[in-house]
């Protein structure tokens, strides 16, 4: 859950590394560091976020360097534990993303050999192992080290006196940017977009030997070719574009991310896979998991196909037979639990599909086929436009299975999404920002919409919120209702309406204030609720989207009112690459 960058070429490495780390900050932001090599190895490390200003004091020499932004795993966020980690002699430096599972054994062994550890990080074991095996060639020393490592790693190593970076990957991503007599390396595409659109994705087991004018990639000791791919994201997509926060910008980009994903359609071979499935299992985590739950409700209703939706982290504990299509849904395509679940499905010979936003991500390499969402880069830790794009991809599957019955609905949905962006949520925000606890309730597909609303609320405002199936609230949580506990209720027309209105009345009878989302012109609901938020009276598929958007905005404005760090909520990282 960290970000790594590397640069080698003709430029001064320090500003390239600093800029790259700023782009990767959403992967972790409790400490950072860089190292460069000129005639000697120079290192600069600090605690806190790289955007807090301390990075500007770094003036390391050299046009070869590596950098790291950390989300603490082994060891507290301190300067000593920040990367790069260096060997005993201060000649070799590495930055690492991943977890070395046999770290304790390695450390014990290395200490017995006389190595002195400065930090509590698993990463430091790697650099001492490289030092131990160094016999005049850094590449050979890295190659001799890799078989000793258990766990996941993406690391970059440099050594004094050498314009050379060695990169190694196993279960954590590294992408290389190809410039003109220069190369970039990073955990994902973000830092590369400033410099090049030509990229190479390393595969698990690859080791890259990078010098300013030459790149050699090895796999199992053999030199291999990896294709150069063109990225269709551009650097403008990664800027705030006049918004106060990335999250707000990304919320406003949702009509586009939905529309673009629908417009891109589904490739013929993926269509076939989707049509052939007798049942569908989906695996995902967090917000992505919520989209799979929404899909389950909608697909079983509209296309009569049995759907299982499972959390990636729990998938391995279910041993039910699995012999049909498995779809992994992930914005980043790098979530460890989701990848592990998909690997399990592959091991059981199931056809597999990845729905992800990131071309070239690990999930796209594991899955048989990929359906790419078109959300563009999402920087804020809170998933918003990727959620909408996931729903676009999943709703297209429903449309496909229903022989195009929702063509018209889906091609106009972005207009309704646009309609709710400027809603005035002042009263609801005032209520939520005074609360310590809140409940979100819905039925049918609006139950996972409520779960998502609650996740967004707690994630960025730190107001404790729980998403509940409206019928479940009376089975325990009612005990928590007080006049200070807002309940957000999603009451859209259709089969759930009357029972949702009854549930709202039950909540009101317990004196909890109700913020109700209902369709425009619903006077009955507007009268019962303390605060009524209208959404357009549209098709069910679109209501799922508009209701979700309103809840994103509610969380966003509540978090702003409480002065929270919107794009970098505490303790969280965007890409969760540990189990
Ligand atoms: C949601 O706002 C979070 N950032 C989080 O729940 C996220 O959806 C989850 O970590 C899964 O990430 P992925 O979609 O990249 O796999």
XYZ file of C-alpha atoms and ligand atoms in Angstrom:
595
model
C 0.000 0.000 0.000
C 2.901 2.233 -0.735
C 4.040 3.976 -3.869
C 7.436 3.635 -5.491
C 9.060 5.674 -8.253
C 12.340 5.546 -10.081
C 14.051 7.691 -12.667
C 17.134 7.247 -14.804
C 18.168 9.483 -17.678
C 19.399 12.974 -18.391
C 17.304 15.024 -15.976
C 17.990 15.964 -12.403
C 16.340 13.002 -10.639
C 15.151 14.764 -7.459
C 12.293 16.872 -8.920
C 11.128 13.953 -11.044
C 10.998 11.709 -7.975
C 9.263 14.304 -5.802
C 6.672 15.020 -8.476
C 6.156 11.288 -9.004
C 5.631 10.673 -5.297
C 3.089 13.473 -5.140
C 1.149 11.680 -7.841
C 1.321 8.437 -5.864
C 0.400 9.906 -2.542
C -3.042 8.366 -2.557
C -1.328 5.007 -2.092
C 0.107 6.073 1.267
C 1.093 9.279 2.949
C 2.583 8.779 6.381
C 6.235 9.242 5.373
C 8.341 9.520 2.237
C 11.900 9.395 1.017
C 14.156 9.498 -2.013
C 17.688 8.376 -2.836
C 19.893 9.295 -5.767
C 23.244 8.169 -7.025
C 25.897 10.402 -8.438
C 29.356 9.499 -7.297
C 27.813 8.542 -3.980
C 24.455 7.507 -2.592
C 22.400 10.333 -1.108
C 19.204 9.821 0.890
C 16.463 12.185 2.091
C 13.581 10.948 4.269
C 10.820 12.643 6.233
C 7.656 11.725 8.097
C 4.303 13.118 7.003
C 2.932 13.775 3.583
C 5.122 14.714 0.668
C 2.742 17.579 -0.061
C 3.373 19.206 3.317
C 6.325 21.184 1.964
C 9.279 19.284 3.421
C 10.078 17.688 0.099
C 11.112 21.051 -1.343
C 14.189 20.982 0.902
C 15.519 17.884 -0.864
C 18.381 18.711 -3.217
C 20.034 15.390 -3.920
C 22.519 15.144 -6.744
C 22.346 12.728 -9.600
C 20.165 11.750 -12.514
C 19.405 8.261 -11.231
C 17.147 7.822 -8.236
C 14.329 6.060 -6.463
C 11.536 7.251 -4.157
C 8.805 5.959 -1.901
C 5.655 7.185 -0.202
C 4.667 4.972 2.693
C 1.575 3.629 4.385
C 3.107 1.918 7.388
C 3.063 -1.865 7.464
C 6.012 -3.227 9.455
C 7.053 -0.477 11.870
C 5.600 2.892 12.789
C 5.741 5.855 10.423
C 9.114 7.250 11.467
C 12.050 8.631 9.502
C 14.058 5.491 10.203
C 11.281 3.253 8.916
C 10.660 5.408 5.853
C 12.141 4.142 2.610
C 14.647 4.051 0.953
C 16.275 1.486 3.208
C 20.020 1.133 2.897
C 22.591 -1.583 3.534
C 25.209 -1.539 6.337
C 27.743 0.394 4.277
C 25.276 2.943 2.901
C 26.060 1.975 -0.679
C 22.868 0.215 -1.792
C 19.336 1.629 -1.427
C 15.954 0.134 -2.140
C 12.318 1.168 -2.111
C 9.728 -1.547 -1.762
C 5.980 -2.050 -1.939
C 4.635 -5.332 -0.612
C 5.136 -7.578 2.390
C 8.012 -9.981 3.026
C 6.353 -12.746 5.010
C 9.534 -14.510 6.148
C 11.068 -11.238 7.283
C 11.639 -12.330 10.911
C 13.620 -15.405 9.862
C 15.620 -13.397 7.336
C 16.398 -10.718 9.883
C 17.544 -13.243 12.489
C 19.814 -14.897 9.959
C 21.234 -11.591 8.706
C 21.911 -10.329 12.214
C 23.752 -13.552 12.943
C 25.855 -12.783 9.884
C 26.731 -9.405 11.401
C 24.298 -7.107 9.593
C 22.982 -4.192 11.625
C 19.330 -3.309 11.178
C 18.319 0.298 11.708
C 14.587 0.042 11.039
C 11.701 -2.269 11.878
C 10.786 -2.723 8.213
C 10.671 -5.982 6.279
C 12.216 -4.023 3.415
C 15.493 -3.640 5.215
C 15.985 -7.405 5.087
C 15.968 -7.223 1.278
C 18.732 -4.644 1.085
C 20.950 -6.559 3.524
C 20.386 -9.743 1.533
C 21.468 -7.918 -1.623
C 24.516 -6.579 0.208
C 25.356 -10.087 1.428
C 25.246 -11.456 -2.100
C 26.943 -8.541 -3.837
C 30.028 -9.578 -5.685
C 30.604 -6.744 -8.124
C 27.255 -6.848 -9.961
C 23.979 -5.484 -8.570
C 21.801 -7.491 -10.980
C 23.403 -10.779 -9.912
C 23.028 -9.839 -6.244
C 19.309 -9.106 -6.747
C 18.835 -12.344 -8.671
C 20.494 -14.283 -5.876
C 18.246 -12.575 -3.308
C 14.847 -13.128 -4.917
C 14.551 -16.888 -4.239
C 14.934 -16.146 -0.518
C 11.959 -13.793 -0.375
C 8.503 -15.054 0.510
C 5.590 -12.699 0.037
C 4.973 -9.819 -2.283
C 7.329 -7.212 -3.592
C 7.827 -4.542 -6.138
C 11.185 -2.998 -5.473
C 13.760 -0.750 -7.066
C 17.430 -0.958 -6.102
C 20.275 1.448 -6.817
C 23.915 1.461 -5.864
C 26.561 4.153 -5.548
C 28.771 4.814 -8.560
C 26.303 3.168 -10.940
C 23.768 4.743 -13.284
C 21.544 1.733 -13.041
C 18.238 0.702 -11.465
C 17.289 -2.913 -10.867
C 13.535 -3.487 -10.590
C 11.904 -6.714 -9.423
C 8.266 -7.642 -9.211
C 6.257 -10.376 -7.511
C 2.541 -9.827 -6.753
C 2.952 -6.051 -6.458
C 2.859 -3.872 -9.535
C 5.612 -2.013 -11.380
C 5.123 -0.171 -14.614
C 8.004 1.326 -16.583
C 7.742 4.516 -18.605
C 9.826 4.679 -21.755
C 11.232 8.076 -22.691
C 13.970 9.290 -24.984
C 17.167 7.855 -23.458
C 15.436 7.870 -20.097
C 13.212 5.494 -18.146
C 10.717 5.915 -15.349
C 9.438 3.264 -12.956
C 6.412 3.452 -10.726
C 3.743 1.538 -8.848
C 1.157 2.736 -11.316
C 0.671 4.997 -14.288
C 0.103 8.262 -12.431
C 3.727 9.460 -12.161
C 4.461 8.504 -15.751
C 1.734 10.578 -17.360
C 3.773 13.769 -16.952
C 6.512 12.403 -19.188
C 5.447 9.650 -21.530
C 2.532 7.668 -22.843
C 4.695 4.630 -23.663
C 4.713 2.072 -20.881
C 5.798 -1.476 -20.162
C 4.060 -3.539 -17.492
C 6.388 -5.930 -15.708
C 5.020 -9.410 -15.038
C 5.355 -11.316 -11.768
C 8.843 -12.817 -11.670
C 10.339 -10.171 -13.967
C 13.600 -8.433 -13.150
C 14.486 -5.303 -15.116
C 18.003 -3.961 -15.544
C 17.652 -0.299 -16.442
C 20.381 2.075 -17.592
C 19.847 5.445 -19.316
C 20.007 4.064 -22.815
C 19.002 0.447 -22.342
C 16.377 -1.734 -20.752
C 16.756 -5.497 -20.333
C 14.007 -7.574 -18.770
C 14.663 -11.094 -17.480
C 12.292 -13.810 -16.390
C 13.600 -17.022 -14.854
C 17.103 -15.948 -15.882
C 16.162 -15.575 -19.575
C 15.976 -12.246 -21.360
C 12.373 -11.545 -22.408
C 10.561 -8.929 -24.485
C 7.623 -7.096 -22.963
C 5.483 -5.006 -25.270
C 5.406 -1.222 -25.120
C 1.785 -0.171 -24.658
C 0.229 3.234 -25.193
C -1.716 4.765 -22.310
C -4.913 6.598 -23.114
C -5.005 8.671 -19.897
C -3.554 12.146 -20.056
C -1.894 14.268 -17.415
C -4.763 16.809 -17.352
C -6.995 14.037 -15.996
C -4.832 13.898 -12.887
C -5.194 17.589 -11.987
C -7.803 19.163 -9.729
C -9.034 21.421 -12.492
C -10.263 24.255 -10.263
C -12.105 22.077 -7.751
C -11.255 22.274 -4.051
C -10.716 18.539 -3.865
C -10.147 15.632 -6.199
C -13.183 13.952 -4.706
C -15.502 16.770 -5.757
C -13.949 16.874 -9.210
C -14.403 13.142 -9.535
C -18.011 13.327 -8.325
C -18.648 15.886 -11.053
C -16.986 13.665 -13.645
C -19.535 10.915 -13.104
C -21.884 11.718 -15.979
C -18.815 11.388 -18.197
C -17.393 8.246 -16.597
C -20.769 6.546 -16.889
C -21.306 7.707 -20.463
C -17.788 6.778 -21.623
C -18.044 3.307 -20.116
C -21.380 2.706 -21.811
C -20.044 4.113 -25.084
C -17.024 1.806 -25.039
C -19.386 -1.169 -25.061
C -18.361 -4.798 -24.602
C -16.000 -6.688 -26.919
C -17.385 -9.648 -28.803
C -15.345 -12.283 -26.953
C -16.370 -10.848 -23.571
C -20.005 -10.779 -24.752
C -19.796 -14.448 -25.566
C -18.374 -15.251 -22.158
C -21.174 -13.299 -20.482
C -23.884 -14.907 -22.581
C -22.540 -18.422 -21.940
C -22.707 -18.104 -18.143
C -25.469 -20.045 -16.363
C -24.663 -18.275 -13.154
C -22.301 -15.465 -12.222
C -20.078 -15.062 -9.160
C -18.608 -11.651 -8.434
C -15.756 -10.862 -6.079
C -14.690 -7.417 -4.911
C -13.852 -5.300 -1.865
C -15.194 -2.091 -0.330
C -17.070 0.157 -2.693
C -16.520 -2.268 -5.540
C -18.195 -4.960 -3.464
C -21.217 -2.705 -3.119
C -21.534 -2.443 -6.895
C -21.535 -6.236 -7.115
C -24.366 -6.398 -4.569
C -26.353 -3.878 -6.591
C -25.701 -6.010 -9.664
C -26.994 -9.091 -7.851
C -30.339 -7.433 -7.118
C -30.714 -6.008 -10.604
C -29.481 -9.002 -12.593
C -31.598 -11.496 -10.699
C -34.634 -9.227 -11.134
C -34.204 -8.359 -14.784
C -32.356 -11.288 -16.345
C -33.207 -14.144 -14.078
C -29.583 -15.211 -13.798
C -28.363 -16.525 -10.421
C -25.682 -14.231 -9.016
C -23.329 -14.630 -6.049
C -21.569 -11.526 -4.770
C -18.699 -12.181 -2.369
C -16.161 -10.051 -0.567
C -12.694 -10.769 -1.890
C -11.372 -11.095 1.645
C -13.931 -13.787 2.594
C -14.019 -15.713 -0.643
C -11.504 -18.316 0.405
C -13.670 -19.377 3.335
C -16.534 -20.448 1.067
C -16.109 -23.888 -0.334
C -19.357 -24.070 -2.314
C -18.929 -25.532 -5.809
C -17.593 -23.027 -8.283
C -17.740 -23.931 -11.920
C -19.138 -20.948 -13.746
C -18.173 -17.405 -14.679
C -16.312 -15.426 -11.990
C -16.026 -11.663 -12.344
C -13.595 -9.620 -10.249
C -14.498 -5.948 -9.893
C -11.823 -3.484 -8.830
C -11.077 0.131 -9.621
C -7.339 -0.294 -9.187
C -7.032 -3.868 -10.378
C -4.448 -4.272 -7.598
C -6.503 -5.199 -4.531
C -4.806 -8.260 -3.077
C -7.928 -9.993 -1.775
C -9.754 -9.568 -5.059
C -6.784 -10.877 -7.030
C -6.457 -13.852 -4.660
C -10.147 -14.673 -5.124
C -9.803 -14.548 -8.884
C -6.760 -16.794 -8.720
C -8.826 -19.280 -6.716
C -11.486 -19.230 -9.400
C -8.844 -19.844 -12.056
C -7.459 -22.754 -10.080
C -10.946 -24.245 -10.234
C -11.001 -23.767 -14.006
C -13.732 -21.142 -14.006
C -13.794 -18.625 -16.834
C -12.724 -15.282 -15.358
C -13.402 -11.670 -16.226
C -11.857 -8.521 -14.724
C -13.842 -5.296 -14.565
C -11.307 -2.624 -13.751
C -10.349 0.953 -14.432
C -6.648 0.383 -14.893
C -5.320 -0.975 -18.117
C -2.373 -3.302 -17.502
C -3.174 -3.778 -13.802
C -2.510 -7.138 -12.151
C -6.143 -8.169 -12.385
C -6.096 -7.761 -16.161
C -3.119 -10.129 -16.248
C -4.762 -12.742 -14.084
C -8.229 -12.753 -15.670
C -9.002 -14.511 -18.940
C -10.654 -11.360 -20.242
C -11.088 -7.740 -19.235
C -13.928 -5.266 -19.446
C -12.297 -1.887 -18.967
C -14.185 0.881 -17.192
C -13.622 4.355 -18.618
C -13.510 6.456 -15.475
C -10.047 7.887 -16.115
C -7.597 8.277 -13.244
C -9.247 8.463 -9.826
C -7.005 10.224 -7.322
C -9.134 10.707 -4.222
C -9.029 7.758 -1.843
C -12.822 7.689 -1.803
C -14.118 5.857 -4.851
C -16.782 7.865 -6.669
C -16.491 7.986 -10.429
C -15.065 4.483 -10.514
C -18.171 3.279 -8.640
C -20.389 4.821 -11.313
C -18.256 3.383 -14.094
C -18.413 -0.047 -12.465
C -22.175 0.248 -12.394
C -22.082 1.253 -16.051
C -20.106 -1.878 -16.895
C -22.332 -4.107 -14.770
C -25.534 -2.572 -16.112
C -24.262 -3.234 -19.600
C -24.023 -6.900 -18.693
C -27.660 -6.786 -17.588
C -28.582 -5.039 -20.807
C -26.703 -7.627 -22.824
C -28.427 -10.509 -21.072
C -31.759 -8.744 -21.614
C -31.107 -8.358 -25.363
C -30.724 -4.584 -25.281
C -33.909 -3.868 -23.311
C -32.148 -0.997 -21.511
C -30.327 0.577 -24.453
C -32.309 3.751 -24.185
C -32.162 3.968 -20.382
C -28.394 3.518 -20.300
C -27.622 5.893 -23.109
C -29.481 8.721 -21.341
C -28.606 7.914 -17.723
C -25.712 10.388 -17.621
C -28.176 13.269 -18.046
C -30.058 12.341 -14.876
C -26.742 11.893 -13.062
C -25.841 15.437 -14.062
C -29.167 16.705 -12.692
C -28.382 15.873 -9.062
C -24.875 17.293 -8.946
C -25.960 20.728 -7.790
C -28.455 19.671 -5.138
C -28.561 21.831 -2.062
C -27.869 19.511 0.844
C -27.254 22.205 3.473
C -29.847 21.009 6.025
C -28.874 17.365 5.699
C -25.200 18.281 6.036
C -25.915 20.343 9.167
C -27.700 17.355 10.692
C -24.997 14.832 9.807
C -22.103 16.999 10.843
C -23.585 17.326 14.356
C -24.031 13.572 14.668
C -21.700 10.932 16.081
C -23.660 8.111 14.474
C -25.941 7.775 11.462
C -27.861 5.005 9.744
C -28.491 4.619 6.047
C -31.337 2.322 5.052
C -32.750 0.989 1.819
C -34.359 -2.076 0.308
C -33.571 -4.159 -2.730
C -30.769 -2.568 -4.779
C -30.999 0.481 -2.534
C -29.753 -1.569 0.396
C -26.226 -1.748 -1.071
C -26.655 1.875 -2.160
C -27.272 2.646 1.535
C -24.197 0.594 2.487
C -22.149 2.614 0.052
C -23.576 5.894 1.371
C -22.580 4.845 4.888
C -19.109 3.774 3.780
C -18.533 7.131 2.120
C -19.786 8.959 5.213
C -17.510 7.152 7.647
C -14.550 7.060 5.289
C -14.234 10.783 4.743
C -16.244 12.521 7.500
C -15.398 10.028 10.305
C -19.061 10.137 11.382
C -19.847 6.564 12.309
C -22.434 5.349 9.795
C -23.992 1.973 9.118
C -25.827 0.874 5.994
C -28.773 -1.375 6.759
C -31.506 -3.262 4.990
C -34.491 -1.210 6.149
C -36.289 -4.287 7.447
C -33.353 -5.191 9.682
C -33.116 -1.998 11.670
C -35.803 -3.100 14.099
C -33.874 -6.299 14.871
C -31.386 -4.573 17.127
C -30.123 -1.219 15.830
C -33.380 0.506 16.914
C -31.847 0.531 20.381
C -29.376 3.118 19.108
C -31.912 5.549 17.665
C -32.005 8.930 19.392
C -32.888 12.486 18.305
C -29.159 12.865 17.555
C -28.982 9.863 15.197
C -29.946 10.804 11.647
C -31.380 8.050 9.499
C -30.999 8.430 5.740
C -33.767 6.521 3.962
C -33.958 5.816 0.242
C -37.641 5.615 -0.698
C -38.088 5.313 -4.439
C -41.356 4.373 -6.162
C -42.131 0.751 -6.907
C -42.524 -2.351 -4.777
C -40.348 -1.046 -1.946
C -42.083 2.300 -1.553
C -44.919 1.583 0.896
C -42.843 -0.553 3.180
C -40.017 2.019 3.148
C -42.511 4.719 4.165
C -43.618 2.484 7.052
C -39.992 2.024 8.045
C -39.486 5.791 7.991
C -42.479 6.216 10.293
C -41.098 3.588 12.681
C -37.820 5.464 12.834
C -39.602 8.772 13.403
C -41.594 7.184 16.221
C -38.220 6.516 17.920
C -37.505 10.246 17.569
C -34.629 9.859 15.124
C -34.523 12.557 12.432
C -35.037 11.247 8.900
C -33.340 12.451 5.742
C -35.393 10.889 2.957
C -34.399 10.516 -0.673
C -37.453 10.195 -2.889
C -38.553 11.171 -6.339
C -39.266 14.751 -7.194
C -42.810 15.723 -6.225
C -43.326 13.003 -3.595
C -45.362 15.148 -1.195
C -46.208 12.313 1.187
C -42.555 11.541 1.831
C -41.611 15.198 1.991
C -44.162 15.654 4.779
C -43.092 12.696 6.869
C -39.350 13.232 6.589
C -37.467 15.917 8.461
C -35.439 16.625 5.357
C -36.492 15.586 1.883
C -33.976 15.286 -0.955
C -35.557 14.890 -4.383
C -34.036 12.758 -7.110
C -35.382 12.609 -10.672
C -38.293 10.235 -11.322
C -36.515 7.846 -13.670
C -35.949 4.177 -14.370
C -34.808 1.999 -11.447
C -31.320 1.597 -12.959
C -30.921 5.362 -13.042
C -32.341 5.891 -9.570
C -29.611 3.658 -8.212
C -27.086 6.042 -9.746
C -28.704 9.321 -8.730
C -29.339 8.166 -5.166
C -25.690 7.073 -4.882
C -24.493 10.420 -6.131
C -26.563 12.347 -3.616
C -25.084 10.209 -0.835
C -21.557 10.860 -2.101
C -22.274 14.592 -1.995
C -23.770 14.314 1.473
C -20.607 12.599 2.723
C -18.391 15.090 0.909
C -20.099 18.218 2.255
C -20.346 16.760 5.758
C -16.616 16.024 5.692
C -15.937 19.571 4.471
C -18.106 21.012 7.248
C -16.059 18.999 9.752
C -12.770 20.144 8.227
C -11.598 16.673 7.245
C -8.762 15.810 4.905
C -11.081 14.913 2.050
C -8.760 13.288 -0.462
C -6.534 11.597 2.071
C -8.691 10.309 4.913
C -6.781 9.130 7.950
C -5.438 5.575 8.074
C -6.552 4.767 4.533
C -4.814 4.141 1.245
C -6.425 3.906 -2.126
C -4.875 0.694 -3.276
C -4.988 -2.081 -0.676
C -2.224 -4.470 -1.621
C -2.090 -6.506 1.584
C -4.410 -9.273 2.782
C -13.949 3.276 -1.159
O -14.145 4.619 -1.186
C -12.601 2.804 -0.866
N -11.583 3.544 -1.437
C -12.426 1.279 -0.881
O -13.505 0.691 -0.244
C -12.184 0.596 -2.248
O -13.353 0.568 -2.983
C -11.643 -0.814 -1.984
O -10.417 -0.720 -1.326
C -11.498 -1.639 -3.236
O -10.606 -1.047 -4.125
P -10.540 -1.487 -5.652
O -11.846 -1.130 -6.271
O -9.384 -0.737 -6.221
O -10.325 -2.974 -5.660
